[in-house]
mmCIF file of C-alpha atoms in Angstrom:
data_model
loop_
_atom_site.group_PDB
_atom_site.id
_atom_site.type_symbol
_atom_site.label_atom_id
_atom_site.label_comp_id
_atom_site.label_asym_id
_atom_site.label_seq_id
_atom_site.Cartn_x
_atom_site.Cartn_y
_atom_site.Cartn_z
ATOM 1 C CA MET A 21 -43.022 2.399 -25.998
ATOM 2 C CA GLN A 22 -44.188 -0.731 -27.780
ATOM 3 C CA TYR A 23 -45.673 -3.866 -26.207
ATOM 4 C CA THR A 24 -46.052 -7.260 -27.794
ATOM 5 C CA HIS A 25 -49.491 -8.657 -28.509
ATOM 6 C CA GLU A 26 -49.059 -11.173 -25.677
ATOM 7 C CA VAL A 27 -48.392 -8.447 -23.113
ATOM 8 C CA GLU A 28 -51.303 -6.351 -24.365
ATOM 9 C CA GLN A 29 -53.664 -9.284 -23.753
ATOM 10 C CA MET A 30 -52.519 -9.792 -20.153
ATOM 11 C CA VAL A 31 -54.678 -8.878 -17.168
ATOM 12 C CA CYS A 32 -53.335 -5.912 -15.169
ATOM 13 C CA VAL A 33 -52.162 -6.850 -11.685
ATOM 14 C CA LYS A 34 -51.460 -3.971 -9.322
ATOM 15 C CA LYS A 35 -48.201 -3.674 -7.450
ATOM 16 C CA GLY A 36 -48.361 -3.925 -3.688
ATOM 17 C CA PRO A 37 -45.564 -2.456 -1.560
ATOM 18 C CA LYS A 38 -43.227 -0.106 -3.354
ATOM 19 C CA HIS A 39 -39.746 -1.571 -2.870
ATOM 20 C CA GLY A 40 -37.402 1.397 -3.131
ATOM 21 C CA PRO A 41 -33.603 1.348 -3.173
ATOM 22 C CA ALA A 42 -31.757 0.505 0.007
ATOM 23 C CA PRO A 43 -30.239 3.614 1.609
ATOM 24 C CA ILE A 44 -26.492 4.066 1.258
ATOM 25 C CA PRO A 45 -24.187 6.205 3.420
ATOM 26 C CA GLU A 46 -23.188 9.450 1.732
ATOM 27 C CA GLU A 47 -21.329 12.264 3.449
ATOM 28 C CA GLY A 48 -22.928 11.672 6.830
ATOM 29 C CA LYS A 49 -26.434 10.947 5.518
ATOM 30 C CA TRP A 50 -28.405 7.895 4.460
ATOM 31 C CA VAL A 51 -29.531 8.405 0.873
ATOM 32 C CA LYS A 52 -31.907 6.420 -1.324
ATOM 33 C CA ALA A 53 -30.154 6.987 -4.625
ATOM 34 C CA LYS A 54 -32.454 6.956 -7.653
ATOM 35 C CA GLU A 55 -30.594 9.253 -10.029
ATOM 36 C CA VAL A 56 -26.982 10.146 -10.741
ATOM 37 C CA LYS A 57 -27.444 13.498 -8.997
ATOM 38 C CA ASP A 58 -28.179 11.626 -5.756
ATOM 39 C CA ILE A 59 -24.569 10.422 -5.547
ATOM 40 C CA SER A 60 -21.819 12.185 -3.592
ATOM 41 C CA GLY A 61 -18.532 11.102 -2.027
ATOM 42 C CA LEU A 62 -14.750 11.061 -2.184
ATOM 43 C CA THR A 63 -12.893 7.818 -2.709
ATOM 44 C CA HIS A 64 -9.864 6.160 -4.290
ATOM 45 C CA GLY A 65 -9.514 3.194 -6.612
ATOM 46 C CA VAL A 66 -6.874 1.335 -8.584
ATOM 47 C CA GLY A 67 -6.983 0.213 -12.210
ATOM 48 C CA TRP A 68 -4.637 -1.736 -14.456
ATOM 49 C CA CYS A 69 -4.038 -1.973 -18.178
ATOM 50 C CA ALA A 70 -4.666 -4.986 -20.374
ATOM 51 C CA PRO A 71 -1.168 -6.541 -20.285
ATOM 52 C CA GLN A 72 -0.823 -5.502 -16.606
ATOM 53 C CA GLN A 73 2.270 -3.443 -17.296
ATOM 54 C CA GLY A 74 0.965 -0.311 -15.614
ATOM 55 C CA ALA A 75 -1.449 0.842 -12.922
ATOM 56 C CA CYS A 76 -3.461 3.924 -12.046
ATOM 57 C CA LYS A 77 -4.612 5.220 -8.680
ATOM 58 C CA LEU A 78 -7.615 7.465 -9.227
ATOM 59 C CA THR A 79 -9.141 9.780 -6.620
ATOM 60 C CA LEU A 80 -12.526 11.406 -7.286
ATOM 61 C CA ASN A 81 -14.511 13.915 -5.250
ATOM 62 C CA VAL A 82 -18.125 13.770 -6.421
ATOM 63 C CA LYS A 83 -20.793 16.287 -5.406
ATOM 64 C CA ASP A 84 -24.416 15.767 -6.512
ATOM 65 C CA GLY A 85 -23.325 13.333 -9.185
ATOM 66 C CA VAL A 86 -20.709 15.624 -10.752
ATOM 67 C CA ILE A 87 -16.951 15.075 -10.487
ATOM 68 C CA GLN A 88 -15.565 18.224 -8.892
ATOM 69 C CA GLU A 89 -12.030 16.986 -8.275
ATOM 70 C CA ALA A 90 -9.847 14.313 -9.851
ATOM 71 C CA LEU A 91 -6.365 13.121 -8.951
ATOM 72 C CA ILE A 92 -4.738 10.690 -11.387
ATOM 73 C CA GLU A 93 -1.521 8.933 -10.357
ATOM 74 C CA THR A 94 0.067 6.455 -12.765
ATOM 75 C CA LEU A 95 2.893 3.961 -12.527
ATOM 76 C CA GLY A 96 4.890 1.677 -14.775
ATOM 77 C CA CYS A 97 4.129 2.976 -18.273
ATOM 78 C CA SER A 98 5.566 6.097 -19.908
ATOM 79 C CA GLY A 99 2.578 6.568 -22.221
ATOM 80 C CA MET A 100 0.230 6.387 -19.268
ATOM 81 C CA THR A 101 1.621 9.622 -17.829
ATOM 82 C CA HIS A 102 0.461 11.506 -20.912
ATOM 83 C CA SER A 103 -2.879 9.726 -20.784
ATOM 84 C CA ALA A 104 -3.249 10.936 -17.201
ATOM 85 C CA ALA A 105 -2.770 14.523 -18.358
ATOM 86 C CA MET A 106 -5.645 14.120 -20.805
ATOM 87 C CA ALA A 107 -7.841 12.308 -18.276
ATOM 88 C CA ALA A 108 -7.375 15.123 -15.758
ATOM 89 C CA GLU A 109 -8.849 17.553 -18.274
ATOM 90 C CA ILE A 110 -11.649 15.166 -19.223
ATOM 91 C CA LEU A 111 -12.953 14.110 -15.799
ATOM 92 C CA ALA A 112 -13.717 17.338 -13.947
ATOM 93 C CA GLY A 113 -17.253 18.545 -14.627
ATOM 94 C CA LYS A 114 -18.609 15.242 -15.885
ATOM 95 C CA THR A 115 -21.200 13.176 -14.079
ATOM 96 C CA ILE A 116 -19.878 9.844 -12.865
ATOM 97 C CA LEU A 117 -22.075 8.144 -15.462
ATOM 98 C CA GLU A 118 -20.591 10.264 -18.244
ATOM 99 C CA ALA A 119 -17.081 9.538 -16.992
ATOM 100 C CA LEU A 120 -17.782 5.822 -16.860
ATOM 101 C CA ASN A 121 -18.741 5.900 -20.522
ATOM 102 C CA THR A 122 -15.961 8.227 -21.675
ATOM 103 C CA ASP A 123 -12.667 6.973 -23.087
ATOM 104 C CA LEU A 124 -10.086 8.152 -20.566
ATOM 105 C CA VAL A 125 -7.320 7.291 -23.058
ATOM 106 C CA CYS A 126 -5.611 4.548 -21.011
ATOM 107 C CA ASP A 127 -6.973 1.115 -20.052
ATOM 108 C CA ALA A 128 -5.659 1.486 -16.520
ATOM 109 C CA ILE A 129 -7.446 4.808 -16.003
ATOM 110 C CA ASN A 130 -10.646 3.437 -17.545
ATOM 111 C CA THR A 131 -10.481 0.425 -15.227
ATOM 112 C CA ALA A 132 -9.896 2.658 -12.205
ATOM 113 C CA MET A 133 -12.948 4.719 -13.221
ATOM 114 C CA ARG A 134 -15.045 1.555 -13.376
ATOM 115 C CA GLU A 135 -13.909 0.450 -9.932
ATOM 116 C CA LEU A 136 -14.567 3.881 -8.447
ATOM 117 C CA PHE A 137 -18.015 4.060 -10.013
ATOM 118 C CA LEU A 138 -18.962 0.819 -8.271
ATOM 119 C CA GLN A 139 -17.588 1.993 -4.938
ATOM 120 C CA ILE A 140 -19.281 5.378 -5.070
ATOM 121 C CA VAL A 141 -22.746 4.239 -6.159
ATOM 122 C CA TYR A 142 -22.736 1.591 -3.416
ATOM 123 C CA GLY A 143 -21.801 4.168 -0.780
ATOM 124 C CA ARG A 144 -18.367 2.690 -0.113
ATOM 125 C CA THR A 145 -16.389 5.924 0.053
ATOM 126 C CA GLN A 146 -13.840 7.431 2.412
ATOM 127 C CA SER A 147 -16.323 10.232 3.125
ATOM 128 C CA ALA A 148 -19.386 8.019 3.676
ATOM 129 C CA PHE A 149 -19.725 9.041 7.311
ATOM 130 C CA SER A 150 -18.158 12.521 7.108
ATOM 131 C CA GLU A 151 -20.905 15.075 7.625
ATOM 132 C CA GLY A 152 -21.009 17.357 4.609
ATOM 133 C CA GLY A 153 -18.326 15.308 2.905
ATOM 134 C CA LEU A 154 -14.816 16.517 2.160
ATOM 135 C CA PRO A 155 -13.985 19.902 0.577
ATOM 136 C CA ILE A 156 -12.736 20.202 -2.964
ATOM 137 C CA GLY A 157 -8.975 19.916 -2.670
ATOM 138 C CA ALA A 158 -9.040 17.031 -0.209
ATOM 139 C CA GLY A 159 -7.667 14.756 -2.916
ATOM 140 C CA LEU A 160 -4.338 16.574 -2.738
ATOM 141 C CA GLU A 161 -3.874 15.509 0.884
ATOM 142 C CA ASP A 162 -2.600 12.132 -0.326
ATOM 143 C CA LEU A 163 0.394 13.899 -1.838
ATOM 144 C CA GLY A 164 3.453 14.960 0.094
ATOM 145 C CA LYS A 165 5.017 18.388 0.280
ATOM 146 C CA GLY A 166 5.633 19.759 -3.165
ATOM 147 C CA LEU A 167 2.600 17.784 -4.354
ATOM 148 C CA ARG A 168 4.496 14.675 -5.406
ATOM 149 C CA SER A 169 2.988 11.189 -5.422
ATOM 150 C CA GLN A 170 4.313 8.814 -2.817
ATOM 151 C CA VAL A 171 6.177 6.153 -4.765
ATOM 152 C CA GLY A 172 8.037 3.119 -3.495
ATOM 153 C CA THR A 173 10.652 1.698 -5.856
ATOM 154 C CA THR A 174 12.979 -1.107 -4.817
ATOM 155 C CA TYR A 175 15.027 -3.607 -6.803
ATOM 156 C CA SER A 176 17.034 -6.728 -6.031
ATOM 157 C CA THR A 177 18.961 -9.591 -7.594
ATOM 158 C CA ASN A 178 19.864 -12.910 -6.059
ATOM 159 C CA LYS A 179 23.545 -12.263 -6.744
ATOM 160 C CA LYS A 180 23.881 -8.634 -5.593
ATOM 161 C CA GLY A 181 21.034 -8.147 -3.134
ATOM 162 C CA VAL A 182 18.591 -5.301 -2.593
ATOM 163 C CA ARG A 183 18.603 -1.668 -3.723
ATOM 164 C CA TYR A 184 16.178 0.904 -2.304
ATOM 165 C CA LEU A 185 15.578 3.605 -4.927
ATOM 166 C CA ASP A 186 12.539 5.596 -3.754
ATOM 167 C CA THR A 187 10.431 5.453 -0.592
ATOM 168 C CA ALA A 188 7.738 7.613 0.958
ATOM 169 C CA GLU A 189 10.504 9.794 2.415
ATOM 170 C CA GLY A 190 11.949 10.540 -1.010
ATOM 171 C CA TYR A 191 14.682 9.791 -3.536
ATOM 172 C CA ILE A 192 17.298 7.471 -2.022
ATOM 173 C CA THR A 193 20.869 8.726 -2.482
ATOM 174 C CA ARG A 194 22.811 6.312 -0.261
ATOM 175 C CA LEU A 195 22.251 3.031 1.532
ATOM 176 C CA GLY A 196 23.942 2.414 4.858
ATOM 177 C CA LEU A 197 25.341 -1.078 5.413
ATOM 178 C CA ASP A 198 26.567 -2.731 8.620
ATOM 179 C CA GLU A 199 29.568 -5.012 9.065
ATOM 180 C CA ASN A 200 27.552 -7.867 7.521
ATOM 181 C CA ASP A 201 26.730 -5.762 4.442
ATOM 182 C CA GLU A 202 23.065 -5.645 5.473
ATOM 183 C CA VAL A 203 21.008 -2.458 4.963
ATOM 184 C CA ILE A 204 20.413 -0.648 8.248
ATOM 185 C CA GLY A 205 19.296 2.737 6.936
ATOM 186 C CA TYR A 206 19.365 5.171 4.047
ATOM 187 C CA GLU A 207 19.842 8.783 3.074
ATOM 188 C CA PHE A 208 17.091 10.456 1.055
ATOM 189 C CA VAL A 209 16.197 13.718 -0.648
ATOM 190 C CA LYS A 210 12.678 15.151 -0.456
ATOM 191 C CA LEU A 211 12.420 16.169 -4.089
ATOM 192 C CA GLY A 212 9.145 18.044 -3.663
ATOM 193 C CA VAL A 213 10.545 20.126 -0.809
ATOM 194 C CA MET A 214 13.787 20.754 -2.685
ATOM 195 C CA MET A 215 12.027 21.986 -5.811
ATOM 196 C CA GLU A 216 9.772 24.267 -3.761
ATOM 197 C CA LEU A 217 12.832 25.846 -2.160
ATOM 198 C CA ILE A 218 14.498 26.375 -5.538
ATOM 199 C CA THR A 219 11.531 27.484 -7.671
ATOM 200 C CA GLN A 220 9.375 29.312 -5.129
ATOM 201 C CA LYS A 221 11.729 30.610 -2.451
ATOM 202 C CA GLY A 222 14.843 31.379 -4.466
ATOM 203 C CA VAL A 223 17.144 29.097 -2.466
ATOM 204 C CA SER A 224 20.254 27.958 -4.300
ATOM 205 C CA ALA A 225 20.273 24.385 -5.557
ATOM 206 C CA GLU A 226 23.148 23.436 -3.257
ATOM 207 C CA GLU A 227 21.463 24.867 -0.162
ATOM 208 C CA ALA A 228 18.071 23.420 -1.138
ATOM 209 C CA LEU A 229 19.611 19.973 -1.520
ATOM 210 C CA LYS A 230 21.182 20.258 1.922
ATOM 211 C CA LYS A 231 17.930 21.372 3.566
ATOM 212 C CA SER A 232 15.937 18.604 1.849
ATOM 213 C CA THR A 233 18.263 15.736 2.767
ATOM 214 C CA GLY A 234 17.494 13.412 5.661
ATOM 215 C CA VAL A 235 18.288 9.932 6.925
ATOM 216 C CA TYR A 236 16.219 6.970 8.046
ATOM 217 C CA GLY A 237 16.969 4.037 10.318
ATOM 218 C CA ARG A 238 20.486 3.547 11.732
ATOM 219 C CA PHE A 239 22.129 5.206 8.742
ATOM 220 C CA ASN A 240 24.644 7.087 10.887
ATOM 221 C CA ASP A 241 25.837 3.800 12.431
ATOM 222 C CA ALA A 242 26.686 2.255 9.079
ATOM 223 C CA VAL A 243 30.235 1.124 8.322
ATOM 224 C CA LYS A 244 29.783 1.368 4.561
ATOM 225 C CA PHE A 245 27.730 3.600 2.274
ATOM 226 C CA ILE A 246 26.742 2.826 -1.320
ATOM 227 C CA ASN A 247 24.893 4.630 -4.101
ATOM 228 C CA PRO A 248 22.036 2.218 -4.926
ATOM 229 C CA ARG A 249 21.867 3.405 -8.532
ATOM 230 C CA VAL A 250 25.570 2.945 -9.269
ATOM 231 C CA GLU A 251 27.243 0.535 -6.884
#
């Protein structure tokens, strides 16, 4: 380490109190984080790409500074889905500092990583006050049955009104309208459940569709039914 001539000529003044880092909550403990390995926690964050055409929800489970679990959910950009596949391979096993300085392929995923890094190192995590933190695999709890992301997709025009396409319940097949042509409920298919029945339990597609179909609201009281993707 080099010092300038001016610094070398200075008189040495001793430091008084040693001001350490403020403790942050981590997995049920108060930790004075000094190194990357001092950081643990599970949390979520959202990032966006440069032209704001897509977004990423990123979930990380960090233990002793190392990412042990990563869930990447993307929306609004076809290329981003492939970037997410690459990021999922990249993130696990890296320290959060490595991940922050690694190209995660997509701007939205990189931005989400930045936001999560800030949250985690400041102790602002979902597991901050959970003793021992959350087990590896907890990130999947945000997904529904069949491990599908919960997506809400709706569309409307001033001339033709609203169309519900996807909700937390599932893929919307029919909207139920009352006598005023207002939406009072909908029929949906739980795609994750349906695919589990078909691919894992050997149920026929027709039977799986029937078992995975449900209704919401006052759908059964509707006087008219429409397919929101066609009509």
